[in-house]
Amino acid sequence: MTSPFNSSGTPVSSRSTTGTADAIAFPPPLRSTDQAAIATHAVEMLRADALLYLLFGILGAAMAFGSLAWLTGNFTNTFVGSGTWAPFRVTEALLHPEVLWPALSTSMLMVGARVVPALFTVALVVTATVLWTRWRAGAKSGLARKADLAPLLNKEIGAKA
């Protein structure tokens, strides 16, 4: 098969070369092997996007969990312990909460810095997932738009007349 371009790189055509749109050469149609390669590439890109979304989701959940552990640990210390707020050190709130709040018992540390933030984080993740899936679904779910209903309403009005 001959190339649709000449030696200078400009498209050539068997039609007129007057500079109109007829002079543009189009690429040959895709073969089934090309289409399979494109489909495979598209699936790989979707997997990469999904993994990226998952990575950012895990990172966001970890950041939320750390901040919530610090916040709920301080609330627990305020209401049950000594009442002083610890400085904002998320890593210590996650790994060593007894350093930030030494006045709290082990069970209060478990509830204040582990259980409550975990429940809040799970609630945030579930809410974000539900909202994301609804956003991704787009117009496929929910109410019909006015433009979608117009042909149906015209048929019904015409049938009654």
XYZ file of C-alpha atoms in Angstrom:
161
model
C 0.000 0.000 0.000
C 1.328 3.451 -0.831
C 1.815 6.169 1.744
C -0.835 8.914 1.927
C 2.004 11.467 2.309
C 4.564 12.661 -0.214
C 8.295 13.051 0.489
C 7.814 16.505 2.056
C 5.228 15.170 4.533
C 2.128 16.800 3.040
C -0.949 14.675 2.418
C -1.656 13.583 -1.133
C -4.910 12.496 -2.666
C -6.156 11.084 -5.935
C -8.742 13.854 -5.917
C -8.134 17.478 -6.765
C -5.133 19.228 -5.219
C -6.605 22.710 -5.222
C -6.114 23.115 -1.483
C -9.698 22.330 -0.560
C -10.851 19.797 1.975
C -10.896 17.160 -0.771
C -7.101 17.126 -0.799
C -6.821 15.716 2.742
C -5.850 12.056 2.882
C -7.479 9.947 5.556
C -5.722 7.033 7.239
C -6.713 3.538 6.142
C -9.487 1.834 8.124
C -8.414 -0.058 11.217
C -7.865 -3.792 10.927
C -9.295 -6.094 13.586
C -5.825 -6.555 15.108
C -5.499 -2.762 15.461
C -8.903 -2.566 17.103
C -7.965 -5.334 19.549
C -4.744 -3.512 20.431
C -6.658 -0.278 20.989
C -9.207 -2.064 23.198
C -6.417 -3.706 25.202
C -4.696 -0.356 25.638
C -7.972 1.238 26.775
C -8.483 -1.494 29.384
C -4.927 -1.018 30.643
C -5.510 2.733 30.933
C -8.724 2.134 32.894
C -6.859 -0.182 35.257
C -4.155 2.435 35.733
C -6.798 5.090 36.438
C -8.571 2.791 38.889
C -5.308 2.069 40.713
C -4.550 5.773 40.877
C -8.007 6.500 42.301
C -7.497 3.699 44.822
C -4.087 5.045 45.838
C -5.415 8.559 46.362
C -8.414 7.158 48.209
C -6.221 5.189 50.607
C -3.959 8.192 51.126
C -6.949 10.448 51.794
C -8.481 7.938 54.198
C -5.189 7.628 56.097
C -4.892 11.405 56.387
C -8.492 11.661 57.548
C -7.988 8.847 60.053
C -4.877 10.505 61.496
C -6.530 13.883 61.878
C -9.645 12.332 63.364
C -7.521 10.281 65.779
C -5.874 13.461 67.029
C -9.194 15.321 67.259
C -11.186 12.589 68.994
C -8.226 11.804 71.260
C -8.218 15.428 72.370
C -11.994 15.379 72.897
C -11.660 12.206 74.966
C -8.867 13.782 76.992
C -10.973 16.903 77.518
C -14.033 15.039 78.765
C -12.430 12.083 80.602
C -8.747 12.890 81.176
C -6.741 15.931 82.246
C -8.498 18.324 79.902
C -5.445 19.730 78.087
C -5.164 19.576 74.308
C -2.117 17.923 72.793
C -0.188 19.581 69.934
C -1.103 18.509 66.408
C 1.081 15.433 65.869
C -0.828 12.991 63.729
C 1.871 10.318 63.637
C 2.046 10.098 67.408
C -1.741 10.143 67.656
C -1.807 7.107 65.355
C 1.210 5.153 66.607
C 1.736 6.254 70.216
C -1.381 7.922 71.634
C -0.200 7.271 75.201
C 2.583 9.822 74.631
C 0.126 12.587 73.703
C -2.445 11.755 76.381
C -0.711 10.075 79.346
C -3.651 10.751 81.713
C -6.032 8.509 79.729
C -6.504 4.821 80.500
C -5.815 2.190 77.863
C -9.494 1.616 77.151
C -10.172 5.357 76.757
C -7.180 5.645 74.409
C -8.559 2.739 72.394
C -11.994 4.339 72.117
C -10.820 7.937 71.681
C -7.896 7.426 69.314
C -8.853 4.229 67.481
C -12.518 3.187 67.463
C -14.274 6.545 67.008
C -11.891 7.819 64.290
C -12.145 4.468 62.504
C -15.948 4.713 62.463
C -15.803 8.303 61.188
C -13.266 7.327 58.508
C -15.386 4.393 57.337
C -18.405 6.713 57.170
C -16.400 9.223 55.102
C -15.146 6.521 52.726
C -18.634 5.081 52.228
C -20.099 8.540 51.631
C -17.335 9.420 49.162
C -17.802 6.115 47.319
C -21.560 6.568 47.032
C -21.192 10.145 45.812
C -18.460 9.175 43.348
C -20.463 6.308 41.863
C -23.530 8.515 41.495
C -21.399 11.212 39.849
C -19.825 8.670 37.490
C -23.244 7.262 36.565
C -24.241 10.667 35.178
C -27.528 10.932 33.316
C -28.013 7.146 33.296
C -29.695 7.358 36.668
C -32.139 9.797 38.150
C -34.748 11.935 36.452
C -34.987 12.435 32.723
C -34.042 15.765 31.234
C -36.592 17.948 29.486
C -34.951 17.319 26.098
C -35.350 13.556 26.627
C -39.050 13.896 27.417
C -40.000 16.206 24.534
C -40.329 13.472 21.846
C -42.392 11.312 24.171
C -44.713 14.140 25.121
C -45.188 15.087 21.463
C -46.223 11.507 20.646
C -48.699 11.427 23.520
C -50.221 14.787 22.593
C -50.458 13.715 18.948
C -52.148 10.439 19.894
C -54.821 12.271 21.935
C -55.620 14.701 19.128
